[in-house]
Tab-separated table of C-alpha atoms in Angstrom:
chain	number	residue	atom	x	y	z
A	1	ALA	CA	79.641	105.645	123.286
A	2	SER	CA	76.653	105.608	125.642
A	3	ILE	CA	73.072	106.144	124.531
A	4	ASP	CA	70.246	106.908	126.973
A	5	VAL	CA	67.544	104.313	126.279
A	6	ALA	CA	64.693	106.523	127.527
A	7	GLU	CA	65.826	109.375	125.288
A	8	LEU	CA	66.156	106.920	122.433
A	9	GLU	CA	62.572	105.727	122.735
A	10	LYS	CA	61.286	109.317	122.659
A	11	LEU	CA	63.045	109.832	119.332
A	12	LYS	CA	61.362	106.745	117.894
A	13	SER	CA	57.912	108.349	118.076
A	14	THR	CA	56.855	107.207	114.605
A	15	TRP	CA	57.622	104.169	112.525
A	16	HIS	CA	60.226	105.049	109.940
A	17	SER	CA	63.261	103.427	108.359
A	18	VAL	CA	66.496	104.526	106.755
A	19	ASN	CA	68.918	102.960	104.293
A	20	VAL	CA	72.603	103.268	105.199
A	21	GLY	CA	75.013	104.729	102.677
A	22	GLY	CA	77.661	102.748	100.895
A	23	VAL	CA	81.062	101.954	102.363
A	24	ASN	CA	83.444	103.659	99.927
A	25	TYR	CA	86.423	105.984	99.765
A	26	TRP	CA	84.418	109.054	98.712
A	27	SER	CA	81.764	108.763	101.428
A	28	GLN	CA	80.938	111.796	103.565
A	29	SER	CA	79.822	109.551	106.433
A	30	TRP	CA	82.078	107.548	108.741
A	31	PRO	CA	80.371	104.419	110.061
A	32	PHE	CA	83.649	102.999	111.392
A	33	VAL	CA	86.458	104.569	113.388
A	34	ASP	CA	88.838	102.427	111.308
A	35	ILE	CA	88.302	104.342	108.090
A	36	PHE	CA	90.623	102.117	106.076
A	37	GLN	CA	87.594	99.836	105.817
A	38	GLN	CA	86.246	102.415	103.349
A	39	SER	CA	89.379	102.710	101.228
A	40	SER	CA	89.569	102.013	97.511
A	41	GLU	CA	90.988	98.945	95.836
A	42	TRP	CA	94.767	98.743	95.465
A	43	THR	CA	95.820	100.335	92.181
A	44	SER	CA	99.050	99.463	90.401
A	45	VAL	CA	101.452	102.346	89.701
A	46	TYR	CA	105.149	102.607	88.801
A	47	ARG	CA	107.334	103.335	91.808
A	48	HIS	CA	109.870	105.373	89.854
A	49	ASN	CA	107.420	108.120	88.849
A	50	LEU	CA	104.742	108.026	91.569
A	51	TYR	CA	105.637	111.494	92.819
A	52	SER	CA	106.310	113.062	89.427
A	53	ALA	CA	103.921	115.262	87.471
A	54	THR	CA	103.543	112.524	84.836
A	55	TYR	CA	102.789	109.501	86.991
A	56	GLU	CA	100.265	107.007	85.611
A	57	TRP	CA	97.378	105.984	87.879
A	58	GLY	CA	96.661	102.397	86.991
A	59	ASN	CA	99.358	100.948	84.745
A	60	GLY	CA	97.639	97.666	83.905
A	61	GLN	CA	99.848	95.372	85.986
A	62	SER	CA	98.035	92.640	87.891
A	63	VAL	CA	97.400	93.162	91.605
A	64	ASN	CA	97.722	90.014	93.729
A	65	ILE	CA	95.716	90.164	96.957
A	66	ASP	CA	94.898	87.599	99.622
A	67	ARG	CA	91.454	86.756	101.032
A	68	ASP	CA	91.674	89.827	103.268
A	69	GLY	CA	92.170	92.132	100.291
A	70	LEU	CA	95.844	92.836	101.073
A	71	PRO	CA	98.667	92.472	98.526
A	72	PHE	CA	101.323	89.807	98.989
A	73	VAL	CA	103.629	90.359	96.000
A	74	LEU	CA	104.866	93.209	93.792
A	75	HIS	CA	106.006	92.825	90.176
A	76	GLY	CA	109.201	94.576	89.051
A	77	ASP	CA	108.912	98.347	89.426
A	78	GLN	CA	105.352	98.035	90.731
A	79	GLY	CA	103.955	100.003	93.635
A	80	LEU	CA	100.399	99.868	94.958
A	81	SER	CA	98.219	102.761	96.077
A	82	SER	CA	94.852	103.097	97.810
A	83	LEU	CA	92.670	106.144	98.506
A	84	VAL	CA	90.265	107.197	101.231
A	85	ASN	CA	88.630	110.516	102.239
A	86	ARG	CA	88.861	111.658	98.616
A	87	ASN	CA	86.258	113.806	96.835
A	88	THR	CA	84.265	114.221	100.048
A	89	LEU	CA	83.585	117.957	99.596
A	90	LYS	CA	86.073	118.559	102.430
A	91	ARG	CA	83.770	116.788	104.879
A	92	SER	CA	86.289	114.297	106.214
A	93	PRO	CA	87.429	114.466	109.860
A	94	VAL	CA	90.376	116.818	110.413
A	95	GLY	CA	93.183	115.945	112.805
A	96	ASP	CA	95.878	113.387	113.562
A	97	TYR	CA	95.177	109.911	112.146
A	98	THR	CA	96.942	106.720	113.254
A	99	MET	CA	97.812	104.015	110.735
A	100	ARG	CA	98.847	100.625	112.158
A	101	TRP	CA	99.751	97.323	110.545
A	102	HIS	CA	101.714	94.092	110.932
A	103	GLY	CA	104.189	92.486	108.572
A	104	ASP	CA	107.183	93.384	106.453
A	105	VAL	CA	105.985	96.224	104.244
A	106	GLN	CA	107.238	99.682	103.339
A	107	LEU	CA	104.279	102.052	103.581
A	108	LYS	CA	104.057	105.732	102.748
A	109	VAL	CA	101.180	108.174	103.107
A	110	GLY	CA	100.615	111.256	101.012
A	111	PHE	CA	98.330	113.727	99.219
A	112	ASP	CA	96.599	115.513	102.143
A	113	ALA	CA	98.199	113.244	104.759
A	114	VAL	CA	101.325	114.802	106.319
A	115	PRO	CA	103.434	112.382	108.428
A	116	LEU	CA	104.167	113.509	111.986
A	117	SER	CA	105.919	110.363	113.207
A	118	GLU	CA	106.879	107.045	111.620
A	119	GLY	CA	107.953	103.802	113.259
A	120	LYS	CA	107.724	100.049	112.840
A	121	GLY	CA	104.130	99.227	111.999
A	122	LYS	CA	102.806	102.707	112.750
A	123	ILE	CA	102.466	106.144	111.137
A	124	VAL	CA	100.817	109.164	112.720
A	125	ALA	CA	99.866	111.848	110.187
A	126	SER	CA	97.897	115.077	110.231
A	127	PHE	CA	95.072	115.322	107.727
A	128	ARG	CA	92.948	118.093	106.258
A	129	ASN	CA	91.251	117.888	102.856
A	130	THR	CA	92.614	120.323	100.277
A	131	CYS	CA	92.259	120.803	96.543
A	132	ALA	CA	95.859	121.913	96.065
A	133	GLY	CA	97.099	121.040	92.604
A	134	ARG	CA	93.701	119.881	91.311
A	135	GLY	CA	92.364	123.186	90.012
A	136	LYS	CA	93.602	126.422	88.546
A	137	PRO	CA	95.611	128.777	90.776
A	138	GLY	CA	93.321	130.496	93.262
A	139	GLU	CA	90.570	127.885	92.920
A	140	GLU	CA	91.269	126.130	96.227
A	141	GLU	CA	87.894	126.934	97.795
A	142	ALA	CA	85.887	126.637	94.583
A	143	CYS	CA	87.174	123.304	93.381
A	144	ASN	CA	84.636	121.264	95.349
A	145	ALA	CA	81.866	122.094	92.916
A	146	LEU	CA	81.019	121.864	89.246
A	147	ARG	CA	82.781	124.577	87.331
A	148	GLU	CA	80.428	127.101	85.810
A	149	GLY	CA	79.248	126.073	82.364
A	150	THR	CA	80.860	122.607	82.568
A	151	SER	CA	80.245	119.165	84.023
A	152	VAL	CA	83.818	118.880	85.286
A	153	TYR	CA	84.135	117.980	88.958
A	154	VAL	CA	87.429	118.655	90.686
A	155	GLY	CA	87.455	117.273	94.203
A	156	ASP	CA	89.744	117.199	97.188
A	157	ASN	CA	92.885	115.074	97.242
A	158	GLY	CA	92.216	112.859	100.243
A	159	TRP	CA	94.507	110.327	101.917
A	160	LEU	CA	96.924	108.232	99.850
A	161	THR	CA	98.369	104.970	101.185
A	162	HIS	CA	101.227	103.646	99.062
A	163	ILE	CA	103.235	100.405	99.182
A	164	ASP	CA	106.781	100.529	97.843
A	165	LYS	CA	108.064	97.186	99.101
A	166	LEU	CA	106.795	93.866	100.460
A	167	GLY	CA	109.056	91.566	102.468
A	168	PRO	CA	108.868	87.925	103.540
A	169	GLU	CA	106.566	88.490	106.542
A	170	GLN	CA	102.954	88.721	105.302
A	171	PHE	CA	101.402	92.209	105.299
A	172	ARG	CA	98.252	92.105	107.469
A	173	ASN	CA	95.973	93.873	109.955
A	174	ILE	CA	96.167	97.386	108.507
A	175	GLU	CA	93.913	100.007	110.081
A	176	LEU	CA	93.579	103.769	109.807
A	177	ILE	CA	92.080	105.189	112.988
A	178	LEU	CA	90.232	108.493	113.037
A	179	PRO	CA	91.436	111.267	115.382
A	180	GLY	CA	90.638	110.629	119.036
A	181	PHE	CA	89.919	106.901	118.726
A	182	GLU	CA	93.355	105.272	118.770
A	183	ASP	CA	92.796	103.721	122.207
A	184	ARG	CA	89.115	102.856	121.671
A	185	ALA	CA	88.921	101.526	118.123
A	186	ARG	CA	88.963	97.868	119.137
A	187	ASP	CA	86.309	98.266	121.843
A	188	LEU	CA	83.607	99.690	119.588
A	189	PRO	CA	84.007	99.771	115.786
A	190	PHE	CA	81.306	102.387	115.132
A	191	HIS	CA	81.734	106.136	115.244
A	192	PRO	CA	79.536	107.638	118.033
A	193	MET	CA	78.208	110.339	115.689
A	194	TYR	CA	77.113	107.675	113.215
A	195	LEU	CA	75.254	105.816	115.965
A	196	ARG	CA	73.501	108.985	117.081
A	197	ASP	CA	72.428	109.793	113.507
A	198	LEU	CA	70.721	106.389	113.294
A	199	ALA	CA	69.263	106.410	116.791
A	200	SER	CA	65.909	107.953	115.812
A	201	TYR	CA	65.027	105.213	113.321
A	202	ARG	CA	63.077	102.090	114.172
A	203	SER	CA	64.414	100.095	111.240
A	204	ILE	CA	67.758	100.223	109.416
A	205	ARG	CA	68.212	98.789	105.923
A	206	PHE	CA	71.707	97.537	105.081
A	207	HIS	CA	71.470	96.861	101.347
A	208	PRO	CA	74.582	98.932	100.417
A	209	TRP	CA	76.632	96.966	102.983
A	210	ILE	CA	75.734	93.619	101.421
A	211	ASP	CA	77.573	92.461	98.331
A	212	GLN	CA	75.087	90.966	95.897
A	213	GLU	CA	77.767	89.601	93.555
A	214	VAL	CA	79.850	87.263	95.695
A	215	PRO	CA	81.821	84.916	93.423
A	216	GLY	CA	80.720	81.282	93.633
A	217	ALA	CA	79.640	78.305	91.576
A	218	GLN	CA	77.531	79.155	88.546
A	219	ARG	CA	74.112	77.564	88.718
A	220	THR	CA	70.513	77.902	87.638
A	221	VAL	CA	68.332	79.358	90.389
A	222	GLU	CA	64.737	78.092	90.588
A	223	PHE	CA	61.993	80.441	91.818
A	224	PRO	CA	58.577	78.887	92.601
A	225	GLY	CA	56.064	79.912	89.973
A	226	ARG	CA	58.662	81.880	87.977
A	227	GLY	CA	60.864	79.221	86.476
A	228	PRO	CA	64.677	79.203	86.370
A	229	LEU	CA	66.921	82.254	86.568
A	230	GLN	CA	69.948	81.511	84.393
A	231	GLY	CA	73.479	82.485	85.288
A	232	GLY	CA	72.972	83.047	89.014
A	233	ARG	CA	75.905	82.687	91.401
A	234	GLU	CA	75.415	80.404	94.364
A	235	VAL	CA	76.247	82.184	97.608
A	236	LYS	CA	77.109	79.912	100.533
A	237	TRP	CA	76.911	80.914	104.193
A	238	VAL	CA	80.276	79.342	104.925
A	239	ASP	CA	81.900	81.840	102.526
A	240	ARG	CA	80.592	84.905	104.339
A	241	ILE	CA	83.085	87.446	105.634
A	242	ARG	CA	83.653	87.239	109.383
A	243	VAL	CA	84.454	89.722	112.125
A	244	GLY	CA	88.209	90.075	112.328
A	245	GLU	CA	88.665	89.794	108.567
A	246	LYS	CA	89.180	92.996	106.668
A	247	PHE	CA	86.099	93.780	104.619
A	248	HIS	CA	88.066	96.374	102.612
A	249	LEU	CA	87.473	94.879	99.134
A	250	ASN	CA	88.009	91.399	100.514
A	251	GLY	CA	89.642	88.979	98.088
A	252	ARG	CA	86.481	86.847	97.929
A	253	PHE	CA	84.218	89.777	97.051
A	254	GLN	CA	83.953	92.156	94.121
A	255	ARG	CA	82.913	95.088	96.304
A	256	HIS	CA	82.892	95.963	99.981
A	257	GLN	CA	81.007	93.472	102.151
A	258	VAL	CA	80.431	94.240	105.812
A	259	PRO	CA	80.172	91.305	108.284
A	260	TRP	CA	76.594	90.485	109.225
A	261	GLU	CA	77.569	90.608	112.897
A	262	TYR	CA	78.380	94.324	112.577
A	263	MET	CA	74.927	95.059	111.168
A	264	LEU	CA	73.204	93.216	114.003
A	265	THR	CA	75.460	94.761	116.657
A	266	LEU	CA	74.736	98.255	115.351
A	267	CYS	CA	70.986	97.605	115.521
A	268	ASN	CA	71.279	96.262	119.060
A	269	ILE	CA	73.120	99.395	120.166
A	270	VAL	CA	70.529	101.817	118.770
A	271	HIS	CA	67.525	99.543	119.464
A	272	ALA	CA	66.476	99.271	115.820
A	273	ALA	CA	65.162	96.398	113.728
A	274	PRO	CA	67.580	95.196	111.023
A	275	TRP	CA	66.341	95.140	107.425
A	276	LEU	CA	68.602	92.649	105.667
A	277	ASN	CA	68.698	91.506	102.061
A	278	ALA	CA	69.693	87.955	101.201
A	279	PRO	CA	71.673	87.554	97.979
A	280	PRO	CA	69.240	86.636	95.177
A	281	SER	CA	71.042	83.328	94.505
A	282	ALA	CA	71.683	82.343	98.127
A	283	SER	CA	72.005	78.622	98.722
A	284	VAL	CA	69.407	76.719	100.726
A	285	GLY	CA	71.927	76.445	103.557
A	286	TRP	CA	72.483	80.202	103.538
A	287	VAL	CA	68.757	80.900	103.961
A	288	GLU	CA	68.327	78.255	106.663
């Protein structure tokens, strides 16, 4: 994506800032052309009844993931599922998506994803949000809203990624590329429309992209003039997530954490000042 610098400076006529939205599976914005970065955690389901009317979403079995947030073992009749583009009020990109990965894994896609071609390490599927099967007959167009007189929300189905089998070669490097970006996803991670939406702001705040609850050593955090803060978690710079690692619910984090380099790169592209938040219990080395 190219942005005219002169045009950009005209847009920045006044000093104003914006906070980015969260990176999650129900988001109506698409910061990244690899939208799997926004997908949900892996949820354990039973393989034998996944596609039945009585399947159980979340059966209580443990989910074993590596530091990149990807599973490496299944237990018995276990399958694992993840969602993206779900409950977005039908505001997800429509078209042919490309899913790519490495390793010995049997992947399926479903719900509103319809496979067009399948091969080793790659699935191409058409996608359009629908509410089929989630409301009463004839409620397809009305299901993306609160039903009259109730607080019940019935949203669109979205994209389902499901793992039936894991083999000896480690599952890794999964990505789900939005329509039109299959050949460009590795050159620029950000969606051009997302960049243009942020181009008029002089400062961009990234609080929702920064995980404030990174697991670490329990300690007491001292604040000058305020005394100790009990139960803080020490966050070390060496434990940060790096570019090249999947930040989709990374195994070291409780929620999505975007690499700091992506935040700074985005600001450099749109000529904005980054507004970053350090974790409240960051170590001295982290701050330095």
